[in-house]
Structures are given as structure tokens and as C-alpha cells.
Short mmCIF file of C-alpha atoms in Angstrom, two decimals:
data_model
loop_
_atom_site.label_atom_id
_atom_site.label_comp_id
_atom_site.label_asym_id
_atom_site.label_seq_id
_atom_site.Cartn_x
_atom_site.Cartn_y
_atom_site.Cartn_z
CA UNK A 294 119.82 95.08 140.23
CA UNK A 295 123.42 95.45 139.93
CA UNK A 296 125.29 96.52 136.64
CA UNK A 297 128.00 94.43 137.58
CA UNK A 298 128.91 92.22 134.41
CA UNK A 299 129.25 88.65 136.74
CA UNK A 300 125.68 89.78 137.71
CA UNK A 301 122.77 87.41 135.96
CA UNK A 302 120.01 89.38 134.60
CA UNK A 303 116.56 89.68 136.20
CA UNK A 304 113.97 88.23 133.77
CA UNK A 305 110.09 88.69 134.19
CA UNK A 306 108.77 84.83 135.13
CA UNK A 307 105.90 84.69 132.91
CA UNK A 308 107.60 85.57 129.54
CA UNK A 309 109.00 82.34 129.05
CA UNK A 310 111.30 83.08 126.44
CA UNK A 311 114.56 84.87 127.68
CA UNK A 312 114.98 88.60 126.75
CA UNK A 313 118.86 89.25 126.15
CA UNK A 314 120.36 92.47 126.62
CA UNK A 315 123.08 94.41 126.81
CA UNK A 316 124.33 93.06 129.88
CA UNK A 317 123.67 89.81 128.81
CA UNK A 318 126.12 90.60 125.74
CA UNK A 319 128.56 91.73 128.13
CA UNK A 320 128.42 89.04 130.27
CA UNK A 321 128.84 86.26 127.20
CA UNK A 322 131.30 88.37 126.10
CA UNK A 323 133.72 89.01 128.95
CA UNK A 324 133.43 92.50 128.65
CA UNK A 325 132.09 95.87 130.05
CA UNK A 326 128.84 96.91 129.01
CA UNK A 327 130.62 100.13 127.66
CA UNK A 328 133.11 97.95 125.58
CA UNK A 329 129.86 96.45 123.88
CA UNK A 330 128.33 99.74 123.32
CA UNK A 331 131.37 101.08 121.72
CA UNK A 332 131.25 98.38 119.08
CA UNK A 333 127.86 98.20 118.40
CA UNK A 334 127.47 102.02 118.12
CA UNK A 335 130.90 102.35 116.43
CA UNK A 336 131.93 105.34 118.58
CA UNK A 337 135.19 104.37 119.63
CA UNK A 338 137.47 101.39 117.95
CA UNK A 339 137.75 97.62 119.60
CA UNK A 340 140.14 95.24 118.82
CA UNK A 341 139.05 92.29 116.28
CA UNK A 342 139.03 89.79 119.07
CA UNK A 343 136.82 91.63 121.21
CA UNK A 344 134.43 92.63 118.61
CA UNK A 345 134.54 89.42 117.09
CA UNK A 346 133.58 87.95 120.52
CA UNK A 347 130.86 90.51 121.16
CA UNK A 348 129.20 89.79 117.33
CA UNK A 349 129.16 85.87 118.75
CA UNK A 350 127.38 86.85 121.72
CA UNK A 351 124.78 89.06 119.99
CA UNK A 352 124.03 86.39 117.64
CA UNK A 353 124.00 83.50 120.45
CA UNK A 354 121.59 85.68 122.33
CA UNK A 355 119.45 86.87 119.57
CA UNK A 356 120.28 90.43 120.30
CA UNK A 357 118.49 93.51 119.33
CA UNK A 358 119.24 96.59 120.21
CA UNK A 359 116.04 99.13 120.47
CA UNK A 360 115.85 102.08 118.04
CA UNK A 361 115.79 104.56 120.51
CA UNK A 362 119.47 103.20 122.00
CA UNK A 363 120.71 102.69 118.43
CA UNK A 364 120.03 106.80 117.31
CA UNK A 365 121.23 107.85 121.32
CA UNK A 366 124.55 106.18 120.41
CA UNK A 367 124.65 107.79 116.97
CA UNK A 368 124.19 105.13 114.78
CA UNK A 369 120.68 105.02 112.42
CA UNK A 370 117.82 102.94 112.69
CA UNK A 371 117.67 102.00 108.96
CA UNK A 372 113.59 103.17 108.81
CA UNK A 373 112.01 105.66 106.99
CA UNK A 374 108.61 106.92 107.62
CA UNK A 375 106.10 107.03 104.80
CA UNK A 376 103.66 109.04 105.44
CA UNK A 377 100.60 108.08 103.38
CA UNK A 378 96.78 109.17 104.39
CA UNK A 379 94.16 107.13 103.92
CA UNK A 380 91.47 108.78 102.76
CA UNK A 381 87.55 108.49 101.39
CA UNK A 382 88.05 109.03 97.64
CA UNK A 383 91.94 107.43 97.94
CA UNK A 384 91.94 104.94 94.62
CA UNK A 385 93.27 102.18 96.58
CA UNK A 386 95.46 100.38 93.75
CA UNK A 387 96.79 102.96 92.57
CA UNK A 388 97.98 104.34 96.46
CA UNK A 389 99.07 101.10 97.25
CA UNK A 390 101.37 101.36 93.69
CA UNK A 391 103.26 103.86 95.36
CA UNK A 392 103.49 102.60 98.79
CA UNK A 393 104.79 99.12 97.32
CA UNK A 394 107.45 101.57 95.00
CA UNK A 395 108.41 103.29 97.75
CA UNK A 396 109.13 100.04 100.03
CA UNK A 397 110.96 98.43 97.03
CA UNK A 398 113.08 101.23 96.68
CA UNK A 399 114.37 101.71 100.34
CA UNK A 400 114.94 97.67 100.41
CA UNK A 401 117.27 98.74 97.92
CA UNK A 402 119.13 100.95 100.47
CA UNK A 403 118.75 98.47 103.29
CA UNK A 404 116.51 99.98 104.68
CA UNK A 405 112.54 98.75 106.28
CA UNK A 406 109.44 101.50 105.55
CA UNK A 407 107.11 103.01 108.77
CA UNK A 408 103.78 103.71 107.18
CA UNK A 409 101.85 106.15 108.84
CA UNK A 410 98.30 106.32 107.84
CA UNK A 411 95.41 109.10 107.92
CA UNK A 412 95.14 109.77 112.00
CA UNK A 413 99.32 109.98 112.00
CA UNK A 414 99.07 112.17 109.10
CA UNK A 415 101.00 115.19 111.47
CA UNK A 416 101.17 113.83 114.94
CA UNK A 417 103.07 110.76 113.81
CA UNK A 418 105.83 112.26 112.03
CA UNK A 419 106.16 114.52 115.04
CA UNK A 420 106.16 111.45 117.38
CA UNK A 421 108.79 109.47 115.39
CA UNK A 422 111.03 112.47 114.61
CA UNK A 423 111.01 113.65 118.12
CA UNK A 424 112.04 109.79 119.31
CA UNK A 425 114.68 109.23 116.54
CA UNK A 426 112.84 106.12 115.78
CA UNK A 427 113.47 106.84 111.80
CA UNK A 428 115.95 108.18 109.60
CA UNK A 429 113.64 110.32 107.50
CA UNK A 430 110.69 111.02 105.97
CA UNK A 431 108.95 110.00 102.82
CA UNK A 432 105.78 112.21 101.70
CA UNK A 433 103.47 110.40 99.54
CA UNK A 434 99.71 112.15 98.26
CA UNK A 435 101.16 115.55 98.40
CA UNK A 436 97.80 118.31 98.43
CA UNK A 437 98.13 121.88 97.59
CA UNK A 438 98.06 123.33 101.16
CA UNK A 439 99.56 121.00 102.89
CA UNK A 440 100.10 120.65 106.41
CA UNK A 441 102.99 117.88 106.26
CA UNK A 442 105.16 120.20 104.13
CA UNK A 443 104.94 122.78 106.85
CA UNK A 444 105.66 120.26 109.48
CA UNK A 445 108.58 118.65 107.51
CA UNK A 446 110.29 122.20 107.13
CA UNK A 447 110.24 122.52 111.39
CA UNK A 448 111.46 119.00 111.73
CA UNK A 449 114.43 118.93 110.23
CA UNK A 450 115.17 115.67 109.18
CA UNK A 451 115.90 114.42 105.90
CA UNK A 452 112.78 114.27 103.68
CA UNK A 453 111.58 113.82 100.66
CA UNK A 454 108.13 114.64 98.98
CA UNK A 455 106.63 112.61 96.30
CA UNK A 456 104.50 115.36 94.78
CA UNK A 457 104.71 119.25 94.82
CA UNK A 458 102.89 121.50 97.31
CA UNK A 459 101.70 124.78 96.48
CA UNK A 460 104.67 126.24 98.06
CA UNK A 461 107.64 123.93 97.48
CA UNK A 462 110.11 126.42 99.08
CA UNK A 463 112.74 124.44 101.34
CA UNK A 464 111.23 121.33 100.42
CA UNK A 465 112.98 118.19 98.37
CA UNK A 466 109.67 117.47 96.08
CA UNK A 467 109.54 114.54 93.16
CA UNK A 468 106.78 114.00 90.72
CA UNK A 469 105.92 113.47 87.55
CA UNK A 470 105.38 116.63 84.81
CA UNK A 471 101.73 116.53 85.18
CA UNK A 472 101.23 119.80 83.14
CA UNK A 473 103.57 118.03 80.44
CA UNK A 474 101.60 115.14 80.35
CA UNK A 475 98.62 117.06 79.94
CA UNK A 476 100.34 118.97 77.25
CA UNK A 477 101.28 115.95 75.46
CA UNK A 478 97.84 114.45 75.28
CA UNK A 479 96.70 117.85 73.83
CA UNK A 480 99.67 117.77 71.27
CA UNK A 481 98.81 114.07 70.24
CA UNK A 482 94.71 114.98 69.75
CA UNK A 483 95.67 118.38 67.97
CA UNK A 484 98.64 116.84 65.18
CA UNK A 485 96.05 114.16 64.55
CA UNK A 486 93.35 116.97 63.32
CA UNK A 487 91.09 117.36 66.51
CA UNK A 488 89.48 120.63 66.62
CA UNK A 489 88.08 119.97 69.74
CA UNK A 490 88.62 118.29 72.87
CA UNK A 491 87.84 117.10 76.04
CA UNK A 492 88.92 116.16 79.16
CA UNK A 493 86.92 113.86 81.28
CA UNK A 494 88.41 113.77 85.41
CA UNK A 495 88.05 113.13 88.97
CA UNK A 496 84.93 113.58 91.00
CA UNK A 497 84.55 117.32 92.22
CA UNK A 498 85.14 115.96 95.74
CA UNK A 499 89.72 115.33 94.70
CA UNK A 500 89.54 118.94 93.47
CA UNK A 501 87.84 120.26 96.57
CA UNK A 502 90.35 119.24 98.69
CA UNK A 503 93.04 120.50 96.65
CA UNK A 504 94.46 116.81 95.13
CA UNK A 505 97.86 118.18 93.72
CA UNK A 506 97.97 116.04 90.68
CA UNK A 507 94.41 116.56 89.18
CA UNK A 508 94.33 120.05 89.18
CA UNK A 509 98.00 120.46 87.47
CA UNK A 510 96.91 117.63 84.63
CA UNK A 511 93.64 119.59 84.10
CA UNK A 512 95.01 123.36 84.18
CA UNK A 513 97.66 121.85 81.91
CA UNK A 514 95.50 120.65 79.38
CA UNK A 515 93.65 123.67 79.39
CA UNK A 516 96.45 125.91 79.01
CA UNK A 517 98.24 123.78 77.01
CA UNK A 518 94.23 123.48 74.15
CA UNK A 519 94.35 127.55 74.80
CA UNK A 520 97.81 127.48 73.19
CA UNK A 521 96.98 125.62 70.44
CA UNK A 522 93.82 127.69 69.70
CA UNK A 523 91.71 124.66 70.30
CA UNK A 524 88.45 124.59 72.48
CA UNK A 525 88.70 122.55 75.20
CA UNK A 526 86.18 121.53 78.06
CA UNK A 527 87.15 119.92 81.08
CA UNK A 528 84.09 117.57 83.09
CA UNK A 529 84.45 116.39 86.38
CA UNK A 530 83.36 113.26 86.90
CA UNK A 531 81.50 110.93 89.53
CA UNK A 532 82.53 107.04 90.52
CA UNK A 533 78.65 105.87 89.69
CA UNK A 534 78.13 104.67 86.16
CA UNK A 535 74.72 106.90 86.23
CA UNK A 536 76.90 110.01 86.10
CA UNK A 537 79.53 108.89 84.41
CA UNK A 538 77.08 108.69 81.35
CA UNK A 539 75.44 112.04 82.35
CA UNK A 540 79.04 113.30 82.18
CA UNK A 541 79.91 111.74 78.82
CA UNK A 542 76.38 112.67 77.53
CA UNK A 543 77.05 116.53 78.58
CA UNK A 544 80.19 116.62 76.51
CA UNK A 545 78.87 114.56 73.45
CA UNK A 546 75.95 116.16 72.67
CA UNK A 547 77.73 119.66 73.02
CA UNK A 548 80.19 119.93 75.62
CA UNK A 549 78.53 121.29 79.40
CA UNK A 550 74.72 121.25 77.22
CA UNK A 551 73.76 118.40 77.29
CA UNK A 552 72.87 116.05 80.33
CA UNK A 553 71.31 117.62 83.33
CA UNK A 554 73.80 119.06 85.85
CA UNK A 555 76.85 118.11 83.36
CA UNK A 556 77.43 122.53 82.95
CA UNK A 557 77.67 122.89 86.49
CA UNK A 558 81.06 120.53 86.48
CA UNK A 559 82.51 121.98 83.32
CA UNK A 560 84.98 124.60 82.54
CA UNK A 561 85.82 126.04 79.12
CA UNK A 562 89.45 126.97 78.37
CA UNK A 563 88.25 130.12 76.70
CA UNK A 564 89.49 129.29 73.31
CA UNK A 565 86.79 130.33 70.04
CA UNK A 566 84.40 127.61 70.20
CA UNK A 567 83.34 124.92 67.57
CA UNK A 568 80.24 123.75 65.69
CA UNK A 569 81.43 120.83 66.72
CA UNK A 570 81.31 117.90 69.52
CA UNK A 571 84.79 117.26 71.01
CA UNK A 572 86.22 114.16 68.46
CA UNK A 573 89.41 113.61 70.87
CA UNK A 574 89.07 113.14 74.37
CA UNK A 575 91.22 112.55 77.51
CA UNK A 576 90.50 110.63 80.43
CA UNK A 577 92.03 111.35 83.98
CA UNK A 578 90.16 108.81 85.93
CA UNK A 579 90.09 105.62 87.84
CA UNK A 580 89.89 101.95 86.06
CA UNK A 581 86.60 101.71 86.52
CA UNK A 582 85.60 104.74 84.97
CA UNK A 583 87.41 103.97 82.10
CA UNK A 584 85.68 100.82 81.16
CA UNK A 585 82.42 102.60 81.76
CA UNK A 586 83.48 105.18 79.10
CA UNK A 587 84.40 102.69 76.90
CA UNK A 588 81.14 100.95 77.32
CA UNK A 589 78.84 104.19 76.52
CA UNK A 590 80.87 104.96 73.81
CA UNK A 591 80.11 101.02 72.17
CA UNK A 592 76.71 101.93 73.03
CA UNK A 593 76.06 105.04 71.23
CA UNK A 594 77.44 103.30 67.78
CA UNK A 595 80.77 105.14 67.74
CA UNK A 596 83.86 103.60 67.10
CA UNK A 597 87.84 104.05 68.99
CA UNK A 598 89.70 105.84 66.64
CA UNK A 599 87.25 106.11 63.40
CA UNK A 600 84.64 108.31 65.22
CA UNK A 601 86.41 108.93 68.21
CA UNK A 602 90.11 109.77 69.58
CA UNK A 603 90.71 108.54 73.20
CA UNK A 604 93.96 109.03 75.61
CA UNK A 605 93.90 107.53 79.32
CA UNK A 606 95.85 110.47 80.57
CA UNK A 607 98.30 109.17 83.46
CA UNK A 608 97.03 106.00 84.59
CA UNK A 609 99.09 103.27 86.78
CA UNK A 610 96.83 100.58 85.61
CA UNK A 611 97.62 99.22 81.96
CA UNK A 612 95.32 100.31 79.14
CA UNK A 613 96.37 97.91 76.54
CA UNK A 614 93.79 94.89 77.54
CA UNK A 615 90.72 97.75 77.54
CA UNK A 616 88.49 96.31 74.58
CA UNK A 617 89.55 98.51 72.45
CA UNK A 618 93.28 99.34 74.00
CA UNK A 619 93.97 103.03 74.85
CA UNK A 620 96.97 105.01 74.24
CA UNK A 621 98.11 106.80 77.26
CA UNK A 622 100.81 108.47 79.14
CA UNK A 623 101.57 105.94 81.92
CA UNK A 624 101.90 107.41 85.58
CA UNK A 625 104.84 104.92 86.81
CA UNK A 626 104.97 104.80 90.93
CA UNK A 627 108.43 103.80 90.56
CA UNK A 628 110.14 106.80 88.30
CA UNK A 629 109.58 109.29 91.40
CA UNK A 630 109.76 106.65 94.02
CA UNK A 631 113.43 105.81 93.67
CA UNK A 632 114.44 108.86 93.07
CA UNK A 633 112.81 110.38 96.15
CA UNK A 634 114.43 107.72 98.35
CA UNK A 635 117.75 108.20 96.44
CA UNK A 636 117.63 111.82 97.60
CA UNK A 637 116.50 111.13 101.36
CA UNK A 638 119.49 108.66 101.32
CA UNK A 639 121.95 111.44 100.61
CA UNK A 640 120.35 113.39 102.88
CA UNK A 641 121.55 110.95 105.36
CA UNK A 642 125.10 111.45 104.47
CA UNK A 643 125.31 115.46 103.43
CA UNK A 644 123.31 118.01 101.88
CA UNK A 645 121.00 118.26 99.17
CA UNK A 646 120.07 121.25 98.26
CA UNK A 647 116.00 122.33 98.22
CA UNK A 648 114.22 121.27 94.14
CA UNK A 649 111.50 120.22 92.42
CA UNK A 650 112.21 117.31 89.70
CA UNK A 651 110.00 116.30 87.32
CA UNK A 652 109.77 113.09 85.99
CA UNK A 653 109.59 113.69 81.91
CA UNK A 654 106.13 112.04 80.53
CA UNK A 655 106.03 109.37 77.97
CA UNK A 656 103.84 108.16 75.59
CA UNK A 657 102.23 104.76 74.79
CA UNK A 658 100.76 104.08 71.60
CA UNK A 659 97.89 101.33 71.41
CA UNK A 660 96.11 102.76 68.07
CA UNK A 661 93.28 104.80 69.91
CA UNK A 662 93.79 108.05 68.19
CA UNK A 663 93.29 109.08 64.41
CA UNK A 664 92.83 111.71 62.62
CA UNK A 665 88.60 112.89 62.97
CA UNK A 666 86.04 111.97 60.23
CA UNK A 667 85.90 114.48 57.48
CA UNK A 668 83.45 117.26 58.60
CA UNK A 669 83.14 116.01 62.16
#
């Protein structure tokens, strides 16, 4: 087929709906297809009349120019990838939180999201970076070790990580304080009179695998109990309400001795111990463990905050409808969304120099925490 701009283009018969493209713009236009590459890749200047009659031919022909021919002429595709792996023990709402975030906040920048699941966890950046089909990266679930922060270092295209690997070095990483957070709940328990404490988490399974965010909220609790000369045991903690009483059971009737297998999930943070069971407790946990908490505490007789203080450490769900409402220190998708797109955007238009931000906790107050019972 000719390039020829008089030429008619050669359609396939059986698609039935006409495919326009460039030549068809130049045709409709009166001009060379190089005249309507210029303007719609911006690489040289066209007078108004000709670019005004090229911007009537795109939209008479529903043009679309493919991503590949937009990043070849220089111009950007207006996509970022989010990479965002699926995996067995992913809590669903919550992961979806920050994909939605994420979304909201490039729509913000004019710009549409490329979600890349488990099996594109590597090879898909690679595959998008290498065809210029985005404009950068977005990491969300961010583990320890890593293998995306390795790969986004080699790429070289602007990035952004929504959590912080175990070595952050070169990387743009945003996520919330988890240690302060942790410290916080401490703080709260221990100025209200707790002389012991608890934190109840994940299953062992998000620990295993080296789930960023768990083990920084749980080594920051410890630390943080250790500081304050408090004992403190930490419990991980199964999805299946069976366990999840086991687990509560272990640290009520005497931190890791009580319920069957409960010691072999616990860790002391090493502080002088107590006579006494933990009276303020933090939960790390999905919704639904929560509840079930809540539940087996109602069961045993105990009341939320008489004989019992109780923080839902860093949820994205809202505790204030739990029967009875929990304070907590929210985990908000959208504080280190934005800001990680913000920072991929200027990316995009100069450098920003390798960090680590942290998003500053907060605290809610729903009435779940008081000071202990007199000799409890």
C-alpha cells in the first residue's frame, strides 16, 4: 500500500467498523503524515490553521494514537503501572483501599492506572517499561526482601513505593510510621495505668513472608513497652474463630500459658514481668478478627474499658460501629497514596531525590481505654 496521502486506506473486510489512522488524519486533513505527527507529538510547531484542521480530523475519525507511537514520538502515555500482587492471605478490602487511593489520586493528575497483579509481579513491569507503554511505576504491598525494589532500581523509570523495603537505598518509598503508631498505642495503654500489655496480630503465615507493615507495628510496640519498662507479649494470630480464642485465651489467662499452642506464637519484649494478665491490649488484625475478639471478651464477663483497655492498631475499616466502639490509630490508603503519585508525577518532569516519608500517625478516641481496675 502506498503512503501517498490521496491514497485510501486498506481496511480488513470483516471488521465492520472503520479503523482510522494516521493516514486517514492526513488525508482529512490535507496534509503530510509528518505534518500530523509533528502536531500530535508536539516536536516541531504548526500553524493554528493546520493544527486546528488536523484536531477536526482526529475527532471526525475517532482517532487514537497507540501508546507505543505516542512514547516513540516523545510524548507520554498518561498510565502508570500499579503493581499490586494478589496473594493467599491478601485482606481483600483493605488491598483494594489502596488500589482505589491510588487510582483516585492519578485521576487527579490526568492520568488512567495499569494494575498488574500476582503473575506480573516482575515480568510485567519489565514488559511495560521495556515498551514505554507507562509513565511510571507505582509499588503497592511492599515486603522486606523484595524483588520489585531491585527491579525498579535497573529500570529506571520514575517510581514510587508505597511501603519501605528492607533496603530503601535509591528508592522513592511512602508509608505510614508504623513503629510510631505502635508507639502511640503503647503510650495511650501506659498514661492510662496499664502495667501490662498485649498485642494480638496477623497469622504467622504475613510474618513468614516478610509482610513489611506487621513486623514494623509489632517490633515497634515491643520496643516502644521495653522503653516504658512495661511487659509486653506479642500473639500471632489465625483467621478461624477456634484460634482466635485459643490466642486470646493464651494471653488472658497469663500471656503465652495458657491455651494449647498459644507459647509457640508469642514473644516477650523482655521487660520484668507482672503478676498480672495484660489489662490493655492492641489489635493488628483483620475486621473479622476484631469482632471475634470483641465477642470472647463479652463472653468471659469482662467489660471495654472497666476491665479491659482495647486499641485497633492501624485499621482501614472504621472501629466506631464495633459494639462497643474501639479507639484506634486509623491506617488511611489515601495519606501515602497521593503523596506517592505526587512524587512519581515530578518524577515525570525532573528529579526527586531518593527518601523515605512517613506519614505521622493519629489517634481516634471512641472511649475504649481507661485506666485498669485497682489491683488488676
Amino acid at each position: 500500500m502506498s503512503n501517498r496521502t490521496g491514497d485510501q486506506p486498506v481496511l480488513p473486510a470483516d471488521i465492520g467498523v472503520s479503523m482510522a489512522n494516521i493516514h486517514d488524519v492526513a488525508r482529512v486533513a490535507g496534509v503530510s503524515i509528518s505534518t500530523v505527527s509533528y502536531a500530535l507529538s508536539g516536536k516541531r510547531p504548526i500553524g493554528e490553521k493546520t493544527r486546528l484542521r488536523i484536531d477536526e480530523a482526529v475527532r471526525e475519525l475517532d482517532y487514537m494514537p497507540n501508546a507505543a507511537g505516542r512514547m516513540l514520538g516523545g510524548t507520554r502515555t498518561r498510565i502508570f503501572a500499579l503493581t499490586a500482587p494478589l496473594r493467599n492471605d491478601t485482606y481483600a478490602p483493605a488491598h483494594m483501599a489502596f488500589v482505589l487511593a491510588v487510582v483516585t489520586a492519578a485521576r487527579a493528575h490526568d492520568y488512567d492506572v495499569l494494575l498488574l497483579t500476582e503473575d506480573e509481579a516482575t515480568g510485567g513491569l519489565r514488559r511495560v517499561s521495556s515498551s514505554r507503554l507507562v509513565d511510571g511505576i507505582i509499588v503497592l504491598d511492599v515486603s522486606v526482601n523484595d524483588e520489585r525494589a531491585d527491579l525498579v532500581r535497573s529500570l529506571g523509570v520514575p517510581a514510587a513505593l508505597i511501603g519501605v523495603p528492607g533496603n530503601a537505598e535509591g528508592l522513592v518509598c511512602v508509608d505510614l510510621d508504623f513503629e510510631a503508631a505502635a508507639a502511640l498505642a503503647v503510650d495511650r495503654l501506659v498514661d492510662a495505668g496499664h502495667t501490662s500489655l498485649a498485642l494480638l496480630g496477623h497469622p504467622r503465615a504475613v510474618y513468614e513472608r516478610g509482610s513489611n507493615f506487621p513486623m514494623r507495628f509489632r517490633d515497634g510496640f515491643l520496643a516502644r513497652a521495653a522503653e516504658r519498662g512495661v511487659p509486653a507479649v506479642f500473639t500471632m494470630v489465625e483467621k478461624d474463630s477456634p484460634q482466635i480464642r485459643a490466642a486470646l485465651d493464651g494471653v488472658l489467662d497469663g500471656a503465652a500459658g495458657g491455651a494449647e499452642g498459644a507459647a509457640t506464637d508469642s514473644v516477650h519484649n523482655g521487660a520484668p514481668g507482672s503478676a498480672h494478665a495484660p489489662t490493655g491490649i492492641v489489635v493488628h488484625a483483620e475486621e473479622g478478627v476484631h469482632k471475634v475478639i470483641l465477642e470472647e471478651i463479652a463472653h468471659r464477663g469482662l467489660s471495654i474499658p472497666a476491665d479491659l483497655s482495647v486499641i485497633a492498631g492501624v485499621p482501614t475499616f472504621d472501629t466506631s460501629s464495633f459494639m462497643p466502639a474501639l479507639d484506634s490509630i486509623p491506617l488511611i490508603p489515601a495519606d501515602s497514596c497521593v503523596r506517592a503519585v505526587e512524587l512519581a508525577v515530578q518524577q515525570l518532569d525532573g528529579t526527586v531525590e531518593p527518601r523515605v516519608e512517613l506519614v505521622a500517625p493519629k489517634y481516634r478516641d471512641h472511649g475504649s481505654v481507661a485506666a485498669p481496675r485497682p489491683g488488676s
